[in-house]
JSON list of C-alpha atoms in Angstrom, two decimals:
[
{"chain": "A", "resi": 1, "resn": "UNK", "atom": "CA", "xyz": [-8.81, 32.95, -28.69]},
{"chain": "A", "resi": 2, "resn": "UNK", "atom": "CA", "xyz": [-12.06, 33.69, -26.97]},
{"chain": "A", "resi": 3, "resn": "UNK", "atom": "CA", "xyz": [-15.48, 32.80, -28.33]},
{"chain": "A", "resi": 4, "resn": "UNK", "atom": "CA", "xyz": [-18.95, 33.19, -26.39]},
{"chain": "A", "resi": 5, "resn": "UNK", "atom": "CA", "xyz": [-21.72, 30.69, -26.92]},
{"chain": "A", "resi": 6, "resn": "UNK", "atom": "CA", "xyz": [-25.40, 30.42, -25.50]},
{"chain": "A", "resi": 7, "resn": "UNK", "atom": "CA", "xyz": [-25.37, 28.23, -22.71]},
{"chain": "A", "resi": 8, "resn": "UNK", "atom": "CA", "xyz": [-27.48, 25.63, -24.20]},
{"chain": "A", "resi": 9, "resn": "UNK", "atom": "CA", "xyz": [-26.71, 21.76, -24.86]},
{"chain": "A", "resi": 10, "resn": "UNK", "atom": "CA", "xyz": [-27.91, 22.06, -28.65]},
{"chain": "A", "resi": 11, "resn": "UNK", "atom": "CA", "xyz": [-24.94, 24.53, -29.24]},
{"chain": "A", "resi": 12, "resn": "UNK", "atom": "CA", "xyz": [-22.65, 21.19, -28.39]},
{"chain": "A", "resi": 13, "resn": "UNK", "atom": "CA", "xyz": [-22.06, 20.56, -32.02]},
{"chain": "A", "resi": 14, "resn": "UNK", "atom": "CA", "xyz": [-21.26, 24.45, -32.86]},
{"chain": "A", "resi": 15, "resn": "UNK", "atom": "CA", "xyz": [-18.87, 24.19, -30.03]},
{"chain": "A", "resi": 16, "resn": "UNK", "atom": "CA", "xyz": [-17.19, 20.66, -31.15]},
{"chain": "A", "resi": 17, "resn": "UNK", "atom": "CA", "xyz": [-16.70, 22.21, -34.38]},
{"chain": "A", "resi": 18, "resn": "UNK", "atom": "CA", "xyz": [-15.06, 25.45, -32.88]},
{"chain": "A", "resi": 19, "resn": "UNK", "atom": "CA", "xyz": [-12.85, 23.45, -30.90]},
{"chain": "A", "resi": 20, "resn": "UNK", "atom": "CA", "xyz": [-11.48, 20.91, -33.62]},
{"chain": "A", "resi": 21, "resn": "UNK", "atom": "CA", "xyz": [-11.21, 23.74, -36.38]},
{"chain": "A", "resi": 22, "resn": "UNK", "atom": "CA", "xyz": [-9.58, 26.01, -34.08]},
{"chain": "A", "resi": 23, "resn": "UNK", "atom": "CA", "xyz": [-6.83, 23.24, -33.02]},
{"chain": "A", "resi": 24, "resn": "UNK", "atom": "CA", "xyz": [-6.43, 21.95, -36.41]},
{"chain": "A", "resi": 25, "resn": "UNK", "atom": "CA", "xyz": [-5.43, 25.30, -37.74]},
{"chain": "A", "resi": 26, "resn": "UNK", "atom": "CA", "xyz": [-2.55, 25.04, -35.04]},
{"chain": "A", "resi": 27, "resn": "UNK", "atom": "CA", "xyz": [-1.76, 21.31, -35.87]},
{"chain": "A", "resi": 28, "resn": "UNK", "atom": "CA", "xyz": [-2.57, 20.01, -32.45]},
{"chain": "A", "resi": 29, "resn": "UNK", "atom": "CA", "xyz": [-2.05, 16.67, -32.11]},
{"chain": "A", "resi": 30, "resn": "UNK", "atom": "CA", "xyz": [-5.12, 14.26, -32.43]},
{"chain": "A", "resi": 31, "resn": "UNK", "atom": "CA", "xyz": [-4.80, 13.02, -28.90]},
{"chain": "A", "resi": 32, "resn": "UNK", "atom": "CA", "xyz": [-5.07, 16.48, -27.37]},
{"chain": "A", "resi": 33, "resn": "UNK", "atom": "CA", "xyz": [-7.91, 17.33, -29.60]},
{"chain": "A", "resi": 34, "resn": "UNK", "atom": "CA", "xyz": [-9.78, 13.96, -28.59]},
{"chain": "A", "resi": 35, "resn": "UNK", "atom": "CA", "xyz": [-9.17, 15.30, -24.87]},
{"chain": "A", "resi": 36, "resn": "UNK", "atom": "CA", "xyz": [-10.23, 18.82, -25.66]},
{"chain": "A", "resi": 37, "resn": "UNK", "atom": "CA", "xyz": [-13.46, 17.72, -27.14]},
{"chain": "A", "resi": 38, "resn": "UNK", "atom": "CA", "xyz": [-13.93, 15.30, -24.22]},
{"chain": "A", "resi": 39, "resn": "UNK", "atom": "CA", "xyz": [-13.24, 18.16, -21.75]},
{"chain": "A", "resi": 40, "resn": "UNK", "atom": "CA", "xyz": [-15.32, 20.59, -23.69]},
{"chain": "A", "resi": 41, "resn": "UNK", "atom": "CA", "xyz": [-18.33, 18.12, -24.01]},
{"chain": "A", "resi": 42, "resn": "UNK", "atom": "CA", "xyz": [-18.72, 17.64, -20.09]},
{"chain": "A", "resi": 43, "resn": "UNK", "atom": "CA", "xyz": [-18.22, 21.59, -19.12]},
{"chain": "A", "resi": 44, "resn": "UNK", "atom": "CA", "xyz": [-20.41, 22.46, -21.53]},
{"chain": "A", "resi": 45, "resn": "UNK", "atom": "CA", "xyz": [-23.34, 19.84, -20.65]},
{"chain": "A", "resi": 46, "resn": "UNK", "atom": "CA", "xyz": [-22.81, 20.79, -16.84]},
{"chain": "A", "resi": 47, "resn": "UNK", "atom": "CA", "xyz": [-23.12, 24.62, -17.54]},
{"chain": "A", "resi": 48, "resn": "UNK", "atom": "CA", "xyz": [-25.97, 24.14, -20.07]},
{"chain": "A", "resi": 49, "resn": "UNK", "atom": "CA", "xyz": [-27.93, 21.94, -17.67]},
{"chain": "A", "resi": 50, "resn": "UNK", "atom": "CA", "xyz": [-27.19, 23.39, -14.17]},
{"chain": "A", "resi": 51, "resn": "UNK", "atom": "CA", "xyz": [-25.39, 26.73, -14.13]},
{"chain": "A", "resi": 52, "resn": "UNK", "atom": "CA", "xyz": [-28.66, 28.63, -15.18]},
{"chain": "A", "resi": 53, "resn": "UNK", "atom": "CA", "xyz": [-31.18, 26.34, -13.57]},
{"chain": "A", "resi": 54, "resn": "UNK", "atom": "CA", "xyz": [-32.32, 29.01, -10.80]},
{"chain": "A", "resi": 55, "resn": "UNK", "atom": "CA", "xyz": [-32.08, 31.88, -13.43]},
{"chain": "A", "resi": 56, "resn": "UNK", "atom": "CA", "xyz": [-34.32, 30.88, -16.27]},
{"chain": "A", "resi": 57, "resn": "UNK", "atom": "CA", "xyz": [-35.03, 33.55, -18.74]},
{"chain": "A", "resi": 58, "resn": "UNK", "atom": "CA", "xyz": [-31.64, 35.43, -18.10]},
{"chain": "A", "resi": 59, "resn": "UNK", "atom": "CA", "xyz": [-28.80, 35.81, -21.06]},
{"chain": "A", "resi": 60, "resn": "UNK", "atom": "CA", "xyz": [-26.85, 32.48, -20.05]},
{"chain": "A", "resi": 61, "resn": "UNK", "atom": "CA", "xyz": [-23.50, 32.38, -22.09]},
{"chain": "A", "resi": 62, "resn": "UNK", "atom": "CA", "xyz": [-20.63, 30.09, -22.15]},
{"chain": "A", "resi": 63, "resn": "UNK", "atom": "CA", "xyz": [-17.33, 31.92, -23.30]},
{"chain": "A", "resi": 64, "resn": "UNK", "atom": "CA", "xyz": [-14.58, 29.57, -24.26]},
{"chain": "A", "resi": 65, "resn": "UNK", "atom": "CA", "xyz": [-10.84, 30.96, -24.43]},
{"chain": "A", "resi": 66, "resn": "UNK", "atom": "CA", "xyz": [-8.24, 28.28, -26.16]},
{"chain": "A", "resi": 67, "resn": "UNK", "atom": "CA", "xyz": [-4.64, 29.01, -25.61]},
{"chain": "A", "resi": 68, "resn": "UNK", "atom": "CA", "xyz": [-2.28, 26.70, -27.51]},
{"chain": "A", "resi": 69, "resn": "UNK", "atom": "CA", "xyz": [0.77, 26.27, -26.15]},
{"chain": "A", "resi": 70, "resn": "UNK", "atom": "CA", "xyz": [2.43, 23.97, -28.80]},
{"chain": "A", "resi": 71, "resn": "UNK", "atom": "CA", "xyz": [0.91, 21.10, -30.84]},
{"chain": "A", "resi": 72, "resn": "UNK", "atom": "CA", "xyz": [1.11, 18.66, -27.40]},
{"chain": "A", "resi": 73, "resn": "UNK", "atom": "CA", "xyz": [-0.07, 21.30, -24.76]},
{"chain": "A", "resi": 74, "resn": "UNK", "atom": "CA", "xyz": [-2.99, 23.60, -24.43]},
{"chain": "A", "resi": 75, "resn": "UNK", "atom": "CA", "xyz": [-5.13, 25.71, -22.18]},
{"chain": "A", "resi": 76, "resn": "UNK", "atom": "CA", "xyz": [-8.94, 25.37, -21.98]},
{"chain": "A", "resi": 77, "resn": "UNK", "atom": "CA", "xyz": [-10.67, 28.11, -20.17]},
{"chain": "A", "resi": 78, "resn": "UNK", "atom": "CA", "xyz": [-14.48, 27.94, -19.89]},
{"chain": "A", "resi": 79, "resn": "UNK", "atom": "CA", "xyz": [-16.24, 31.03, -17.88]},
{"chain": "A", "resi": 80, "resn": "UNK", "atom": "CA", "xyz": [-20.20, 31.20, -16.94]},
{"chain": "A", "resi": 81, "resn": "UNK", "atom": "CA", "xyz": [-22.01, 33.63, -14.98]},
{"chain": "A", "resi": 82, "resn": "UNK", "atom": "CA", "xyz": [-24.47, 30.88, -13.51]},
{"chain": "A", "resi": 83, "resn": "UNK", "atom": "CA", "xyz": [-24.54, 29.54, -9.86]},
{"chain": "A", "resi": 84, "resn": "UNK", "atom": "CA", "xyz": [-21.29, 29.15, -8.30]},
{"chain": "A", "resi": 85, "resn": "UNK", "atom": "CA", "xyz": [-20.15, 25.73, -8.84]},
{"chain": "A", "resi": 86, "resn": "UNK", "atom": "CA", "xyz": [-16.61, 24.27, -7.77]},
{"chain": "A", "resi": 87, "resn": "UNK", "atom": "CA", "xyz": [-15.87, 21.01, -10.08]},
{"chain": "A", "resi": 88, "resn": "UNK", "atom": "CA", "xyz": [-12.72, 20.40, -7.84]},
{"chain": "A", "resi": 89, "resn": "UNK", "atom": "CA", "xyz": [-14.52, 20.08, -4.41]},
{"chain": "A", "resi": 90, "resn": "UNK", "atom": "CA", "xyz": [-17.75, 18.55, -5.91]},
{"chain": "A", "resi": 91, "resn": "UNK", "atom": "CA", "xyz": [-18.26, 14.97, -4.42]},
{"chain": "A", "resi": 92, "resn": "UNK", "atom": "CA", "xyz": [-21.00, 12.45, -5.51]},
{"chain": "A", "resi": 93, "resn": "UNK", "atom": "CA", "xyz": [-23.66, 12.49, -2.64]},
{"chain": "A", "resi": 94, "resn": "UNK", "atom": "CA", "xyz": [-23.55, 9.45, -0.81]},
{"chain": "A", "resi": 95, "resn": "UNK", "atom": "CA", "xyz": [-25.93, 7.03, -1.88]},
{"chain": "A", "resi": 96, "resn": "UNK", "atom": "CA", "xyz": [-26.37, 9.23, -5.46]},
{"chain": "A", "resi": 97, "resn": "UNK", "atom": "CA", "xyz": [-25.97, 7.72, -8.82]},
{"chain": "A", "resi": 98, "resn": "UNK", "atom": "CA", "xyz": [-22.90, 8.07, -10.98]},
{"chain": "A", "resi": 99, "resn": "UNK", "atom": "CA", "xyz": [-25.19, 9.65, -13.45]},
{"chain": "A", "resi": 100, "resn": "UNK", "atom": "CA", "xyz": [-26.14, 12.81, -11.35]},
{"chain": "A", "resi": 101, "resn": "UNK", "atom": "CA", "xyz": [-24.71, 16.04, -11.34]},
{"chain": "A", "resi": 102, "resn": "UNK", "atom": "CA", "xyz": [-20.96, 15.89, -11.57]},
{"chain": "A", "resi": 103, "resn": "UNK", "atom": "CA", "xyz": [-20.91, 11.98, -11.55]},
{"chain": "A", "resi": 104, "resn": "UNK", "atom": "CA", "xyz": [-19.14, 10.46, -14.44]},
{"chain": "A", "resi": 105, "resn": "UNK", "atom": "CA", "xyz": [-18.59, 13.73, -16.40]},
{"chain": "A", "resi": 106, "resn": "UNK", "atom": "CA", "xyz": [-16.44, 15.55, -13.60]},
{"chain": "A", "resi": 107, "resn": "UNK", "atom": "CA", "xyz": [-14.78, 12.35, -13.25]},
{"chain": "A", "resi": 108, "resn": "UNK", "atom": "CA", "xyz": [-13.93, 12.37, -16.41]},
{"chain": "A", "resi": 109, "resn": "UNK", "atom": "CA", "xyz": [-12.79, 15.95, -16.53]},
{"chain": "A", "resi": 110, "resn": "UNK", "atom": "CA", "xyz": [-10.73, 15.54, -13.65]},
{"chain": "A", "resi": 111, "resn": "UNK", "atom": "CA", "xyz": [-8.89, 12.44, -15.91]},
{"chain": "A", "resi": 112, "resn": "UNK", "atom": "CA", "xyz": [-8.70, 14.29, -18.94]},
{"chain": "A", "resi": 113, "resn": "UNK", "atom": "CA", "xyz": [-6.90, 17.28, -17.57]},
{"chain": "A", "resi": 114, "resn": "UNK", "atom": "CA", "xyz": [-3.30, 17.58, -16.72]},
{"chain": "A", "resi": 115, "resn": "UNK", "atom": "CA", "xyz": [-4.08, 20.53, -14.44]},
{"chain": "A", "resi": 116, "resn": "UNK", "atom": "CA", "xyz": [-7.49, 21.68, -13.49]},
{"chain": "A", "resi": 117, "resn": "UNK", "atom": "CA", "xyz": [-8.23, 25.16, -11.79]},
{"chain": "A", "resi": 118, "resn": "UNK", "atom": "CA", "xyz": [-11.40, 26.68, -10.89]},
{"chain": "A", "resi": 119, "resn": "UNK", "atom": "CA", "xyz": [-12.19, 30.21, -9.45]},
{"chain": "A", "resi": 120, "resn": "UNK", "atom": "CA", "xyz": [-15.06, 32.69, -9.04]},
{"chain": "A", "resi": 121, "resn": "UNK", "atom": "CA", "xyz": [-14.46, 36.23, -10.32]},
{"chain": "A", "resi": 122, "resn": "UNK", "atom": "CA", "xyz": [-16.78, 38.87, -11.35]},
{"chain": "A", "resi": 123, "resn": "UNK", "atom": "CA", "xyz": [-19.78, 37.03, -10.46]},
{"chain": "A", "resi": 124, "resn": "UNK", "atom": "CA", "xyz": [-18.44, 34.11, -12.82]},
{"chain": "A", "resi": 125, "resn": "UNK", "atom": "CA", "xyz": [-17.50, 30.44, -12.65]},
{"chain": "A", "resi": 126, "resn": "UNK", "atom": "CA", "xyz": [-14.06, 30.07, -14.32]},
{"chain": "A", "resi": 127, "resn": "UNK", "atom": "CA", "xyz": [-12.89, 26.83, -15.20]},
{"chain": "A", "resi": 128, "resn": "UNK", "atom": "CA", "xyz": [-9.34, 26.21, -16.66]},
{"chain": "A", "resi": 129, "resn": "UNK", "atom": "CA", "xyz": [-8.08, 23.11, -17.99]},
{"chain": "A", "resi": 130, "resn": "UNK", "atom": "CA", "xyz": [-4.23, 22.33, -19.19]},
{"chain": "A", "resi": 131, "resn": "UNK", "atom": "CA", "xyz": [-4.53, 19.34, -21.44]},
{"chain": "A", "resi": 132, "resn": "UNK", "atom": "CA", "xyz": [-1.32, 17.58, -22.87]},
{"chain": "A", "resi": 133, "resn": "UNK", "atom": "CA", "xyz": [-0.77, 14.78, -24.65]}
]
């Protein structure tokens, strides 16, 4: 199930509602719903705060695709057309604080995801996570 949202932190509540409703419809367990909400919050925050910072005024979006494998396994894909950013290779700069870009949020994303992938395709960042309970 794909849905497009504006890449704006103000959309986070709407995104959370979409994720919860979609997963509840398929009777996904509560632990997995929690992981999906954590993952979506951190990725949405990164995209809304950093992906489009050099492209102010352009149409900024986040496309979310949720694929339910079963009640204990889902795949979430987030796509944006912002600046290239690979969360798998991003490390906190030496001497940087944990709250800087990619600090705690990306650490949390990496811990929550059973499998995490990134690719740049058709001028889009595509971050895909397999989440399991």
